[in-house]
Amino acid sequence: MSVADPMSPLKMTVATSSPSELAHRPSRAAIWKSALLDRASLIIPCVMLIGLLLVYASLRDGVFTLDELNLDTAAAMTLILAATGQTIVLLRGGIDLSIGGMISLGTVLAATRFGTDPAQAAAWAFGIVAIGGLVGALNGILITALRLQPFLVTLATWSILSGTAMIILPTDGGSLPSGWTMFGVSTKLGLSSSVWLLAVLLVFWIWFKRTRLGIAIRATGSNERSAFLSGVSPIGINIATYGLSGIFAALAALYLTTQTGAGSPTIGKDYILPSVAAAVIGGISLFGGRGGLVGTIIGAFILTIIGNLVFVLEVSSYWQPIVSGIILLVAVLASSIAEKSARRSLS
Amino acid sequence: MTELLNATAITKRYGGITALSRADFSARAGEVHALLGENGAGKSTFIQILAGAVRPDGGTVTLAGSPYRPRDPQEAQRSGIAPVFQELSLVPDLTVEENIWFRHEPLSAVRTVRARAMREATLELFARHRFPSIRPDQELRRLTLAERQVIEIAKALSRDPKVLILDEATSALGPQETEWLLGLARGLADAGSLVIYISHRLGEVREIADRITVFRNGATVAAYDTQAVDDETIITDMLGRRMDRLYPERKKTSTDTVALGLRGFGVDHRLSDIDLDLREGEVLGVAGMQGHGQRELFQALFGIGGSRGTVDVWGKPKTIRSPRQALTGRDGLALVPEDRRNHGLLLAKSVRENLTLSVIQRFTRFGITDPRREGALVDEMIATLKIKTGTPEQLAGTLSGGNQQKVIFGKMLLTEARILLLYDPTRGIDVGTKGEIFQLMRDLAAKGYAILFYSSDLAELVHVADRVAVLRNGRLAAILEGEQNSERQILRAAMLETRAA
Amino acid sequence: APPAMAEGKTYKIYLSNNFVGNDWRQQMLRIAETVVKKPPLLGRVDLKIENVETTTQAQINSLNNIIRTKPDAILVDAGSPTALNPTLEKACAAGILVISFDQVVTADCAYKVESDWNMLPAVQAEWIAEKIGGKGKVFVDRGLAGAPISEQLQSGFEKVLKTYPGIEIVGYFNGNYALGPEQEGVASLLAAHPQVDAILTQGYGSGAIKALQDAGRPLVPVAGGGYNSASLVCAQTEGAQCILETNPAYLSAEAIKLAVDILDGKEAKEKHIFVYGPFQSTHPAPSKLYPDVKMQQIEIGKTAFPDLAPGLSLPISPDWVEITPQEAAGT
Amino acid sequence: MNIRRHRAILLAYLGMIILLLLTSVVAPGFLSATHLRSTAVLAAFIGIVALGQTFVIIGGGIDLSVPWVLNSAAVLMTLLANSQDAPLLWIVPMLLAAGALVGMINGLGVAIFGVPPIIMTLAVNVILQGGILVYTGGAPTSTAPKAIQFLAVGRIAGFPVVLILWIVLAAFATILLSKTAFGRHLYAVGTSATVAEFSGVPTLRTTVLAYTLSGFTAALAGMLLTGYTAQAYLGMGDPYLFTSIAAVAIGGASILGGTGHYIGTIAGALVLTILTGLLPALNLSSGALLIVYGVVILVTVSLASEALSSLFAALPRFGRQRGPAA
Ligand SMILES: Nc1ncnc2c1ncn2[C@@H]1O[C@H](COP(=O)(O)OP(=O)(O)OP(=O)(O)O)[C@@H](O)[C@H]1O
Ligand SMILES: Nc1ncnc2c1ncn2[C@@H]1O[C@H](COP(=O)(O)OP(=O)(O)OP(=O)(O)O)[C@@H](O)[C@H]1O
Ligand SMILES: [Mg+2]
Ligand SMILES: [Mg+2]
């Protein structure tokens, strides 16, 4: 009988020394390439945005000014906030349709409850954010406990939240303190408060993505089983993820009211698909685990700039959707092809 | 000496499948305790129970004298138990170091991960245990399977465990890394930890285990001191029957017909100038240290990733740019891939669907699949390879590791391709089945198949292959045959020049 | 080059429209494009139409872009009565004339040109109530959930129906201003209610008639909107009793004309202007609530055109310019 | 039949039955033959759009171009046919082919160039919308030809024609998914494109075919819908975006691909139709309706889920798995 011959020949040669490298050392170029490739999902939307901005700047004066930055940031900010929550959920490998209902509910509550007393307004602003968090946490609990798809659960809560908003305020209306609507307009150091808000958001992200929770969310989206085996609690991660998404939806609602000065029980649905689109353009995979907020923000700006671009191109009205669709497609196509060929050249 | 870990009468059922029926296990601090058993015996299930990933239906565990019933993996970790899972518990989209320190990252005052500290801790950990050097900042998904396995080990060690569990941690490792891991495990035990060691390579077990526990069909059938027992007894206890021999008799069956001819074959900078003839009826071994081009050779031949040079298949030039172009029935090529979970198996689909995925045409008539014919193919393959599955409808992801490997092997056999590219086909497979697979390989060769065979276990190459091609730095270093085909010669060819360079 | 029209310069006017996805909006846009090529507006307007996706945010962004080009006037068919206010007030502050039309905004500085959404449902409800003799069970269309006009129409219906003690609203449905949902909504209610005496829709009315026919129910009086398809169904269906209101698609033309007049220096009498079109009915009857309203007999060739598109909104042309049905239909 | 594999599908049907029972309490008239028939007809339109959507979602994608493929086919059909039946002989096949072509473009964008499906199909939707407006000048079109109206609302021996069509399509889809190589390949691609590729599955062809089918069924549904309302109108496709996806999801498919079946989607379409039919009968405000809609979806699906779980617990072979599935 010849069962496995032990590894005797090796013993004296290796047992006392460290094993050699597993792979022969890759060339410096290969390391660079793979580093680039690891970041391709961010680099490519950046290049896309820069390309669009260059075209835009060639058609309109003053594109690279603070004014333009202030305007575009205000235009993109609600979407950015909504997409921040969506980004977190997508990184987890889920999806949150309920942000549509939460945004509506948030604007409606703000427009009907703020009154004129700043203290009351502030209290309700916090209240709305808390409601967002609770509603999101509830999503997380339902998804885990009922073992239902996030798509279905958040579809249902979307409807419930929209209905609640509609009961509170049946159609667009209400009012906000006049100081509130000045939020986006006021500037410091030439930058509008929207830009500052964006900066705060970035700081938050830089912090958040390096927290244990931030890592755990990405990890769970990347491989749920591994995350569980490593000690991530399935229900805890869902509560945190969807809770954050609800909080950001509430923040988006509050920001939106500074732009519209009113509440709307239907406005939230405008942000569901675009929030996913912004994230996907920014390099986030629906299958979870990959991407980050910076990509999403760039994605939101790309969507906004495309609108500006179509405006300055002065295409006749019927052609506008076609042109914006084509710009989007060409931009994404270019990046997809670039990424694909980069991947091929490496693998 | 008192027992550190004591498990009695552990049971675990998955619906109608009994994974553990009555498992007893007891081990003490300071020893390496091997847990053996054939595929599907319940070893990994037992480990997962210890690790808090699965809750047992019955039985008790005590750890250092007090009852131990972890609610989740985190609790197990806190109790000082660190498992190296057979299926690995790594996250592809995190970096190497993020994986190692996942859930216990060093934190700053604002609760963020301290990147510098994590890097230092990683390098310190690597240095302390003399890990092979792997760049800590790479995303894990860029790593080869062997590298991932090493990182999984690092992850477990990062917790300074009282109990280290190694579930087939060597199955993807080459000889050098295996030797390193054995040394490491021994060292830990000598320093007072308990190491539970699962492997299908008896040689390794002999080398480091103090004691052995054997599972069969979910129950403990034997436990003994390693010194006091011979291989034959162990194997008989594992399989429930005697086994004559592991390696088949090697008869020369190769003809002069070249099944697969490579000229100037290469893959970017990782493989170059390969001239190689695989003949009809031949088992041609491929050896080399990890990362010297073996997986590139196999993958490129199967149409994954680009390649240069010419490939002749059964005497005719052939371009293979995708697995589809490789898998062309009897005159094509079939591959057992390296990474079974990511490349070989649809874990969420049934054994049946996995087995027949590449050969749907074989049971399709007028565009419609015939479940009876399919069933026949599936049943035959399950019987041939003794795949332990409740029914063919069991999800592949719920099979034991070795049985998953068998499904992949069966899936490849069903393609009827007569050129087989076997990349570590016996990884995680128990001795009994291994012997049968070797026999099968020889039988297929005798029937005119041509087999390219890589194994991380050199002994397999020595005993099963007719010739062994050794790769070094992506080039063909030697072709060993006859007397030359020995572990020592293979290692010499694979390593020497590297050392010199 | 067009012959220089009488007096005055050419004004740069933007039309910001939040929705292109229905027939009414299409006709409205076509009329806007047509009317600036005809006297009296010929040569007076450099009209640019900006359509946006349905989102309010997109319209805000588009308006911001428009404001930066400093046009003479902005005409808005708004996605929200309130959400554009801050943006439009910015436009006003920049000296741009702002006229909202169709779906108007509440911003004080903006002119408003719309149909009289209080009068329209009241007259229809009154007609229906009289038709069923002041008693019976009725279905009411709630329009599109959350849309301001839906609220106005629904409460307009309800207010008048409430004055008839014998009338009971037994069911509500959401017609969403589209044929399919109207037909589906009525069909569902029919299944739940064995008896119905009239149906008040905010949409076409023809969907309700079709639902009645599909369910094998007798035809009952129906209120609907002034679309060619509705007129045709009412005219061609044996026993149909209809009253159709009108929200003229030429509101855009009225808004353009108002803009030019104001820019020319003619002071508008009011900031809130209602545009009235005639009702059409199979059985015209004078209204007691609004004695002044005009009601036309539905008649093939006069108010219903078999050879024209069913989605055409009637009436087609304001009286100060001649827009042909072909121009309105774009054929 | 292996119950566990089809848990999600069973769940959808259980939900549907629960809903029907609920309905019969609220409004007994709903269980009349007439109303059941009209419910089935309405479900058929969703069901047909959702057929292609099912294939795309199983393959790991999503088709957001459905609304305007549907709308374009409807508008072009009425425009070209000009209320005449005869030209339908070439118009219908041509538009079906055109729908399929749009789907194919979606599929190629996704499969060859790697454009994320959401973006690809969203852009195509917008482009189609603009395209149809440019082409027709946004002109409202003629009434639907009589033959199309017959297909949509006509009956043969009391049985709705469109239901016959739906049944035929459902049989076709079921065979395609369960009985052909294409179906197998689709599930494999949706589960893991990498493993499918390694297994020699023609991933590109499979993906493209799924989208092609989706374009085809959307165009078909568009033409049929024209028959239902007797005319085409702009915006008629809009409601079918979320309903088609929701029908697939309620039918048990994961939005991430690899699971689900058209048999489930049928239940999904019925659930949605019964629910939208039931709601008006409750006489609630718009807001309350939305709340009830959400709650009913949640409750029926989870009730069914619980019921099924206890069923599994009773069956020896199929226990619950703790922790997230591998
Ligand atoms: N989640 C599950 N559902 C159903 N059956 C399962 C599940 N997990 C494990 N099993 C079954 O339990 C049995 C024991 O599996 P286990 O993985 O413990 O075996 P093992 O001894 O580790 O084998 P190997 O040597 O092949 O790794 C197998 O038959 C397996 O199919
Ligand atoms: N540069 C590399 N060096 C070593 N191993 C690699 C490299 N690139 C890929 N691999 C290995 O090859 C396997 C196959 O990779 P695959 O073709 O699936 O794509 P990928 O590079 O992992 O990226 P993705 O899955 O995002 O497309 C991976 O699991 C990884 O282990
Ligand atoms: Mg195992
Ligand atoms: Mg991959």
Short mmCIF file of C-alpha atoms and ligand atoms in Angstrom, two decimals, chain B residues 14 17-19 37-46 86 167-168 200 388-389 394 398-403 428, chain D residues 321, ligand 1:
data_model
loop_
_atom_site.label_atom_id
_atom_site.label_comp_id
_atom_site.label_asym_id
_atom_site.label_seq_id
_atom_site.Cartn_x
_atom_site.Cartn_y
_atom_site.Cartn_z
CA TYR B 14 -30.21 19.80 7.49
CA ILE B 17 -29.67 15.23 5.57
CA THR B 18 -27.81 14.23 8.69
CA ALA B 19 -24.49 16.01 8.79
CA GLY B 37 -12.98 11.48 7.73
CA GLU B 38 -14.12 10.96 4.20
CA ASN B 39 -15.88 13.61 2.19
CA GLY B 40 -19.15 14.57 3.78
CA ALA B 41 -18.31 12.92 7.08
CA GLY B 42 -19.23 16.11 8.90
CA LYS B 43 -15.86 17.61 9.71
CA SER B 44 -16.59 21.06 8.39
CA THR B 45 -20.01 21.05 9.97
CA PHE B 46 -18.39 20.30 13.28
CA GLN B 86 -12.54 25.34 4.20
CA ASP B 167 -9.97 23.03 7.80
CA GLU B 168 -8.11 21.70 4.78
CA HIS B 200 -6.99 14.51 3.47
CA LYS B 388 -22.49 12.42 -1.47
CA THR B 389 -25.63 14.39 -2.10
CA GLN B 394 -29.41 19.46 -3.47
CA THR B 398 -24.48 22.86 0.54
CA LEU B 399 -22.27 19.93 -0.43
CA SER B 400 -19.17 19.21 1.55
CA GLY B 401 -16.03 20.66 0.05
CA GLY B 402 -14.77 17.40 -1.38
CA ASN B 403 -18.10 16.62 -2.92
CA GLY B 428 -10.06 18.32 -0.82
CA GLN D 321 -30.92 27.48 7.12
N1 LIG E 1 -26.44 23.87 4.46
C1 LIG E 1 -26.55 22.57 4.23
N2 LIG E 1 -27.69 22.04 3.73
C2 LIG E 1 -27.80 20.72 3.48
N3 LIG E 1 -26.81 19.85 3.69
C3 LIG E 1 -25.65 20.31 4.20
C4 LIG E 1 -25.46 21.67 4.48
N4 LIG E 1 -24.21 21.83 4.95
C5 LIG E 1 -23.63 20.60 4.97
N5 LIG E 1 -24.51 19.68 4.53
C6 LIG E 1 -24.26 18.25 4.39
O1 LIG E 1 -23.69 17.76 5.57
C7 LIG E 1 -22.77 16.74 5.29
C8 LIG E 1 -21.46 17.00 5.98
O2 LIG E 1 -20.78 18.04 5.32
P1 LIG E 1 -19.37 18.59 5.79
O3 LIG E 1 -19.08 19.78 4.97
O4 LIG E 1 -19.36 18.75 7.25
O5 LIG E 1 -18.39 17.40 5.39
P2 LIG E 1 -16.82 17.30 5.49
O6 LIG E 1 -16.53 16.21 6.42
O7 LIG E 1 -16.26 18.61 5.78
O8 LIG E 1 -16.41 16.82 4.04
P3 LIG E 1 -15.20 17.29 3.09
O9 LIG E 1 -14.06 16.45 3.43
O10 LIG E 1 -15.67 16.95 1.73
O11 LIG E 1 -15.00 18.71 3.31
C9 LIG E 1 -22.67 16.66 3.78
O12 LIG E 1 -23.41 15.58 3.33
C10 LIG E 1 -23.28 17.95 3.30
O13 LIG E 1 -23.91 17.78 2.06
#
